Backbone as ProteinMPNN parsed JSONL, in Angstrom:
{"seq_chain_A": "XXXXXXXXXXXXXXXXXXXXXXXXXXXXXXXXXXXXXXXXXXXXXXXXXXXXXXXXXXXXXXXXXXXXXXXXXXXXXXXXXXXXXXXXXXXXXXXXXXXXXXXXXXX", "coords_chain_A": {"N_chain_A": [[-51.945, 33.752, -3.463], [-54.397, 32.466, -1.355], [-54.43, 30.376, 1.404], [-56.418, 27.821, 2.874], [-57.141, 27.312, 6.334], [-55.621, 24.565, 8.147], [-57.372, 21.532, 8.328], [-58.442, 19.435, 10.905], [-58.959, 16.078, 11.66], [-61.454, 14.671, 13.815], [-63.597, 13.495, 16.479], [-65.647, 14.786, 18.096], [-68.005, 15.324, 20.618], [-70.718, 17.626, 20.673], [-72.938, 20.29, 21.627], [-75.442, 21.838, 19.843], [-76.923, 24.898, 19.288], [-79.66, 26.611, 17.95], [-81.816, 29.232, 16.755], [-84.201, 27.94, 16.859], [-84.006, 25.412, 18.15], [-82.243, 23.024, 20.31], [-79.661, 20.692, 19.821], [-77.868, 17.554, 19.758], [-74.672, 16.861, 18.365], [-71.797, 15.844, 16.377], [-68.496, 16.95, 16.053], [-66.64, 16.472, 13.248], [-64.485, 17.277, 11.789], [-62.152, 19.959, 12.27], [-61.077, 23.342, 12.091], [-59.341, 26.479, 12.464], [-61.081, 28.264, 11.318], [-63.554, 27.029, 10.925], [-65.846, 24.172, 11.011], [-66.863, 20.737, 10.466], [-69.911, 19.222, 10.954], [-71.606, 16.29, 12.114], [-74.478, 14.146, 12.152], [-76.721, 15.738, 12.545], [-79.749, 17.321, 11.687], [-82.208, 19.345, 9.932], [-81.32, 21.965, 9.695], [-80.603, 25.091, 8.002], [-78.994, 26.702, 5.214], [-77.032, 29.538, 5.924], [-78.03, 29.93, 8.448], [-77.658, 30.977, 11.832], [-75.659, 29.655, 14.436], [-74.84, 28.268, 17.681], [-72.179, 26.642, 19.199], [-70.977, 24.299, 21.6], [-67.843, 23.987, 22.916], [-66.124, 22.31, 25.049], [-65.836, 24.374, 27.739], [-66.257, 26.609, 26.309], [-68.208, 28.822, 24.33], [-69.062, 28.93, 21.02], [-69.759, 30.763, 18.136], [-71.301, 30.546, 14.897], [-71.941, 30.203, 11.326], [-74.081, 28.397, 9.178], [-72.751, 27.036, 6.3], [-72.876, 25.103, 4.273], [-74.87, 22.192, 3.475], [-75.316, 18.698, 3.624], [-77.118, 16.01, 3.553], [-76.813, 14.469, 6.558], [-74.674, 15.967, 7.343], [-72.959, 18.997, 8.04], [-71.529, 22.098, 7.173], [-69.783, 24.517, 8.968], [-68.992, 27.911, 9.423], [-66.967, 29.74, 11.497], [-67.755, 32.629, 13.464], [-65.853, 34.119, 14.882], [-62.475, 33.273, 14.657], [-61.265, 30.124, 15.977], [-59.198, 29.769, 18.872], [-55.905, 28.423, 19.604], [-56.063, 26.678, 21.854], [-58.818, 25.985, 21.922], [-59.035, 24.568, 19.515], [-57.293, 22.441, 20.06], [-58.653, 21.201, 22.198], [-61.0, 20.333, 20.882], [-59.819, 18.493, 19.235], [-58.9, 16.568, 20.93], [-56.292, 16.775, 22.036], [-53.359, 15.977, 23.882], [-52.876, 17.426, 27.064], [-54.658, 19.467, 26.787], [-56.553, 19.986, 28.648], [-58.775, 18.363, 28.518], [-58.851, 15.647, 29.05], [-58.682, 13.333, 27.494], [-56.796, 12.165, 24.667], [-55.709, 12.049, 21.241], [-53.643, 9.673, 19.722], [-50.938, 9.314, 17.338], [-51.889, 7.319, 15.657], [-54.591, 7.42, 15.862], [-56.008, 6.34, 18.048], [-57.796, 6.7, 21.113], [-56.594, 7.712, 24.251], [-56.501, 7.535, 27.811], [-55.48, 10.102, 30.05]], "CA_chain_A": [[-52.89, 32.693, -3.227], [-54.767, 32.346, 0.048], [-54.632, 28.985, 1.802], [-57.412, 27.537, 3.893], [-56.52, 26.738, 7.542], [-55.555, 23.105, 8.21], [-58.492, 20.83, 8.954], [-57.983, 18.335, 11.749], [-60.026, 15.097, 11.918], [-61.773, 14.429, 15.215], [-64.932, 12.947, 16.716], [-65.911, 15.505, 19.335], [-69.428, 15.59, 20.847], [-71.029, 19.023, 20.951], [-74.339, 20.7, 21.666], [-75.667, 22.891, 18.851], [-78.139, 25.682, 19.548], [-80.11, 27.563, 16.931], [-82.957, 30.003, 17.258], [-85.365, 27.064, 16.938], [-83.861, 24.233, 19.003], [-80.921, 22.57, 20.733], [-79.476, 19.309, 19.403], [-76.533, 16.97, 19.914], [-73.996, 16.551, 17.1], [-70.38, 15.517, 16.541], [-67.568, 17.659, 15.176], [-65.825, 15.427, 12.633], [-63.206, 17.92, 11.502], [-62.139, 21.31, 12.813], [-59.959, 24.241, 11.795], [-59.569, 27.741, 13.165], [-62.141, 29.036, 10.668], [-64.836, 26.346, 10.846], [-65.874, 22.743, 11.307], [-67.9, 19.928, 9.833], [-70.723, 18.515, 11.944], [-72.305, 15.092, 11.667], [-75.547, 13.691, 13.029], [-77.693, 16.791, 12.819], [-80.603, 17.651, 10.552], [-83.156, 20.425, 10.18], [-80.695, 23.288, 9.62], [-80.605, 25.647, 6.655], [-77.843, 27.515, 4.852], [-77.117, 30.908, 6.422], [-78.538, 29.933, 9.82], [-76.695, 31.25, 12.896], [-75.634, 28.6, 15.44], [-73.897, 28.327, 18.789], [-71.653, 25.318, 19.539], [-70.28, 24.214, 22.878], [-66.573, 23.264, 22.889], [-65.734, 22.288, 26.453], [-66.507, 25.472, 28.441], [-66.338, 27.752, 25.398], [-69.337, 28.931, 23.426], [-68.56, 29.389, 19.73], [-70.84, 31.058, 17.197], [-70.958, 30.347, 13.502], [-72.989, 30.244, 10.317], [-74.146, 27.223, 8.307], [-72.296, 27.374, 4.937], [-73.359, 24.077, 3.355], [-75.587, 21.078, 4.089], [-75.338, 17.483, 2.819], [-77.794, 14.982, 4.348], [-76.652, 14.691, 8.002], [-73.416, 16.695, 7.576], [-73.144, 20.441, 7.912], [-70.312, 22.9, 7.256], [-69.955, 25.721, 9.784], [-67.936, 28.923, 9.409], [-67.009, 30.427, 12.786], [-67.799, 34.084, 13.45], [-64.508, 34.496, 15.347], [-61.648, 32.066, 14.565], [-60.926, 29.444, 17.22], [-57.811, 29.891, 19.308], [-55.188, 27.158, 19.624], [-56.59, 25.814, 22.916], [-60.117, 25.458, 21.515], [-58.79, 23.553, 18.492], [-56.703, 21.281, 20.739], [-59.715, 20.527, 22.951], [-61.856, 19.643, 19.91], [-59.022, 17.414, 18.632], [-58.465, 15.676, 22.005], [-54.835, 16.839, 22.134], [-52.853, 15.825, 25.244], [-52.55, 18.681, 27.73], [-55.639, 20.495, 26.45], [-57.518, 20.025, 29.753], [-59.989, 17.633, 28.159], [-58.84, 14.355, 29.707], [-58.272, 12.304, 26.55], [-56.12, 12.714, 23.496], [-55.504, 11.113, 20.134], [-52.261, 9.385, 19.362], [-50.729, 9.469, 15.906], [-52.634, 6.318, 14.906], [-56.007, 7.686, 16.002], [-56.647, 5.757, 19.218], [-57.931, 7.578, 22.267], [-55.988, 7.207, 25.474], [-56.764, 8.329, 28.996], [-54.26, 10.693, 30.603]], "C_chain_A": [[-53.143, 32.574, -1.724], [-55.071, 30.893, 0.373], [-55.667, 28.889, 2.905], [-56.696, 26.967, 5.118], [-56.597, 25.212, 7.532], [-56.769, 22.539, 8.93], [-57.952, 19.62, 9.697], [-59.136, 17.365, 11.975], [-60.218, 14.893, 13.414], [-63.117, 13.714, 15.301], [-65.386, 13.497, 18.062], [-67.41, 15.766, 19.506], [-69.654, 17.057, 21.204], [-72.534, 19.227, 21.009], [-74.475, 21.91, 20.742], [-76.979, 23.587, 19.171], [-78.412, 26.602, 18.361], [-81.268, 28.346, 17.528], [-84.183, 29.12, 17.473], [-85.233, 25.923, 17.939], [-82.417, 24.032, 19.443], [-80.818, 21.097, 20.366], [-78.05, 18.865, 19.675], [-75.979, 16.67, 18.528], [-72.558, 16.179, 17.415], [-69.593, 16.367, 15.559], [-66.664, 16.592, 14.582], [-64.549, 15.973, 11.987], [-63.304, 19.369, 11.938], [-60.905, 22.055, 12.329], [-60.24, 25.528, 12.557], [-60.762, 28.5, 12.59], [-63.499, 28.345, 10.618], [-64.728, 24.878, 11.193], [-66.936, 22.058, 10.462], [-68.59, 19.146, 10.932], [-71.376, 17.309, 11.311], [-73.412, 14.781, 12.657], [-76.573, 14.744, 13.383], [-78.465, 17.103, 11.539], [-81.464, 18.853, 10.908], [-82.553, 21.817, 10.179], [-80.794, 23.803, 8.194], [-79.395, 26.57, 6.447], [-78.066, 28.962, 5.297], [-77.596, 31.029, 7.856], [-77.399, 30.166, 10.817], [-76.825, 30.175, 13.973], [-74.663, 28.941, 16.561], [-73.493, 26.89, 19.103], [-70.938, 25.408, 20.874], [-69.02, 23.388, 22.687], [-65.979, 23.391, 24.276], [-66.502, 23.401, 27.173], [-66.66, 26.705, 27.564], [-67.61, 27.677, 24.562], [-68.831, 29.583, 22.153], [-69.743, 29.637, 18.809], [-70.359, 30.875, 15.771], [-72.187, 30.369, 12.618], [-72.925, 28.969, 9.481], [-73.776, 27.671, 6.898], [-72.769, 26.375, 3.905], [-74.014, 22.949, 4.152], [-75.578, 19.904, 3.11], [-75.861, 16.353, 3.69], [-77.627, 15.258, 5.837], [-75.323, 15.372, 8.324], [-73.619, 18.159, 7.239], [-71.791, 21.131, 8.038], [-70.594, 24.205, 7.965], [-68.743, 26.634, 9.615], [-68.051, 29.708, 10.705], [-67.018, 31.942, 12.601], [-66.45, 34.664, 13.843], [-63.655, 33.229, 15.282], [-61.346, 31.465, 15.938], [-59.471, 29.715, 17.576], [-57.206, 28.487, 19.39], [-55.75, 26.196, 20.662], [-57.924, 25.194, 22.517], [-59.959, 24.37, 20.445], [-58.23, 22.288, 19.137], [-57.751, 20.499, 21.528], [-60.587, 19.723, 21.996], [-61.138, 18.482, 19.241], [-58.591, 16.372, 19.656], [-56.946, 15.646, 22.121], [-54.409, 16.767, 23.594], [-52.475, 17.182, 25.816], [-53.552, 19.785, 27.458], [-56.738, 20.62, 27.493], [-58.814, 19.311, 29.422], [-60.021, 16.247, 28.775], [-58.472, 13.199, 28.797], [-57.538, 12.969, 25.402], [-55.963, 11.633, 22.443], [-54.018, 10.914, 19.921], [-52.131, 9.537, 17.85], [-51.47, 8.437, 15.075], [-54.137, 6.437, 15.122], [-56.714, 7.04, 17.175], [-56.747, 6.778, 20.331], [-57.295, 6.918, 23.474], [-56.361, 8.114, 26.625], [-55.452, 8.884, 29.518], [-54.247, 10.528, 32.096]], "O_chain_A": [[-52.206, 32.581, -0.926], [-55.877, 30.254, -0.304], [-55.774, 29.77, 3.758], [-55.736, 26.212, 4.965], [-57.531, 24.637, 6.973], [-57.144, 23.007, 10.005], [-57.115, 18.877, 9.183], [-60.197, 17.782, 12.44], [-59.259, 14.938, 14.184], [-63.701, 13.369, 14.273], [-65.496, 12.76, 19.042], [-68.028, 16.369, 18.628], [-68.873, 17.651, 21.947], [-73.302, 18.415, 20.493], [-73.721, 22.878, 20.847], [-78.019, 22.942, 19.308], [-77.517, 27.272, 17.848], [-81.645, 28.133, 18.68], [-85.106, 29.507, 18.19], [-86.23, 25.5, 18.523], [-81.506, 24.746, 19.025], [-81.763, 20.335, 20.57], [-77.141, 19.685, 19.804], [-76.718, 16.273, 17.627], [-72.144, 16.194, 18.574], [-69.96, 16.494, 14.391], [-65.988, 15.876, 15.321], [-63.636, 15.209, 11.675], [-64.392, 19.944, 11.975], [-59.83, 21.475, 12.178], [-61.268, 25.646, 13.223], [-61.387, 29.293, 13.294], [-64.501, 28.988, 10.304], [-63.676, 24.394, 11.61], [-67.781, 22.699, 9.838], [-67.939, 18.488, 11.744], [-71.666, 17.302, 10.114], [-73.313, 15.101, 13.841], [-77.227, 14.648, 14.422], [-77.894, 17.142, 10.449], [-81.45, 19.323, 12.045], [-83.204, 22.765, 10.618], [-81.042, 23.026, 7.272], [-78.857, 27.136, 7.399], [-79.133, 29.536, 5.082], [-77.57, 32.12, 8.425], [-76.308, 29.617, 10.661], [-77.931, 29.819, 14.38], [-73.783, 29.788, 16.408], [-74.349, 26.019, 19.256], [-70.373, 26.442, 21.233], [-69.104, 22.211, 22.333], [-65.412, 24.421, 24.64], [-67.732, 23.357, 27.205], [-67.144, 27.738, 28.027], [-68.03, 26.599, 24.141], [-68.24, 30.662, 22.194], [-70.639, 28.798, 18.716], [-69.174, 31.027, 15.471], [-73.314, 30.53, 13.086], [-71.84, 28.515, 9.119], [-74.404, 28.579, 6.352], [-73.041, 26.754, 2.766], [-73.749, 22.774, 5.342], [-75.803, 20.086, 1.913], [-75.108, 15.795, 4.488], [-78.239, 16.196, 6.348], [-74.892, 15.351, 9.476], [-74.335, 18.519, 6.304], [-70.995, 20.785, 8.911], [-71.531, 24.921, 7.613], [-67.602, 26.174, 9.66], [-69.102, 30.281, 10.994], [-66.371, 32.472, 11.697], [-65.962, 35.597, 13.205], [-64.072, 32.196, 15.806], [-61.192, 32.183, 16.926], [-58.622, 29.872, 16.699], [-57.914, 27.489, 19.26], [-55.898, 25.008, 20.376], [-58.144, 24.004, 22.747], [-60.671, 23.366, 20.472], [-58.649, 21.182, 18.795], [-57.737, 19.268, 21.525], [-60.885, 18.559, 22.262], [-61.79, 17.573, 18.729], [-57.97, 15.376, 19.282], [-56.372, 14.571, 22.291], [-55.013, 17.411, 24.452], [-51.835, 17.991, 25.144], [-53.327, 20.929, 27.854], [-57.746, 21.286, 27.255], [-59.855, 19.63, 29.997], [-61.104, 15.708, 29.007], [-57.991, 12.174, 29.28], [-57.644, 14.177, 25.192], [-56.075, 10.443, 22.736], [-53.238, 11.866, 19.937], [-53.105, 9.851, 17.165], [-51.668, 8.657, 13.88], [-54.89, 5.612, 14.603], [-57.932, 7.18, 17.292], [-55.872, 7.632, 20.474], [-57.44, 5.715, 23.69], [-56.521, 9.321, 26.445], [-54.421, 8.217, 29.441], [-53.302, 10.959, 32.757]]}, "name": "protein", "num_of_chains": 1, "seq": "XXXXXXXXXXXXXXXXXXXXXXXXXXXXXXXXXXXXXXXXXXXXXXXXXXXXXXXXXXXXXXXXXXXXXXXXXXXXXXXXXXXXXXXXXXXXXXXXXXXXXXXXXXX"}
């Protein structure tokens, strides 16, 4: 049996680029293999996208769409640092992190 990578809840702002436009969205959960975006419309299944995670550019494909939420499968899995940045983990060079109860704190 093959297990899916762990999904981590977050609320990370990102810029999404497609062949047609650039838009702002939020990553609401992330794993090494993909993420769920919120606050973006006008995409279609199978569309290639580029997301900005801090200074990294990540490419992926739209796998599913539900109103203003979109599932993305990354072309190349994210490394540990990229996941930590998207999760606001302390020490990830992002400046904020989430505690175990979900509050953001400044470092």
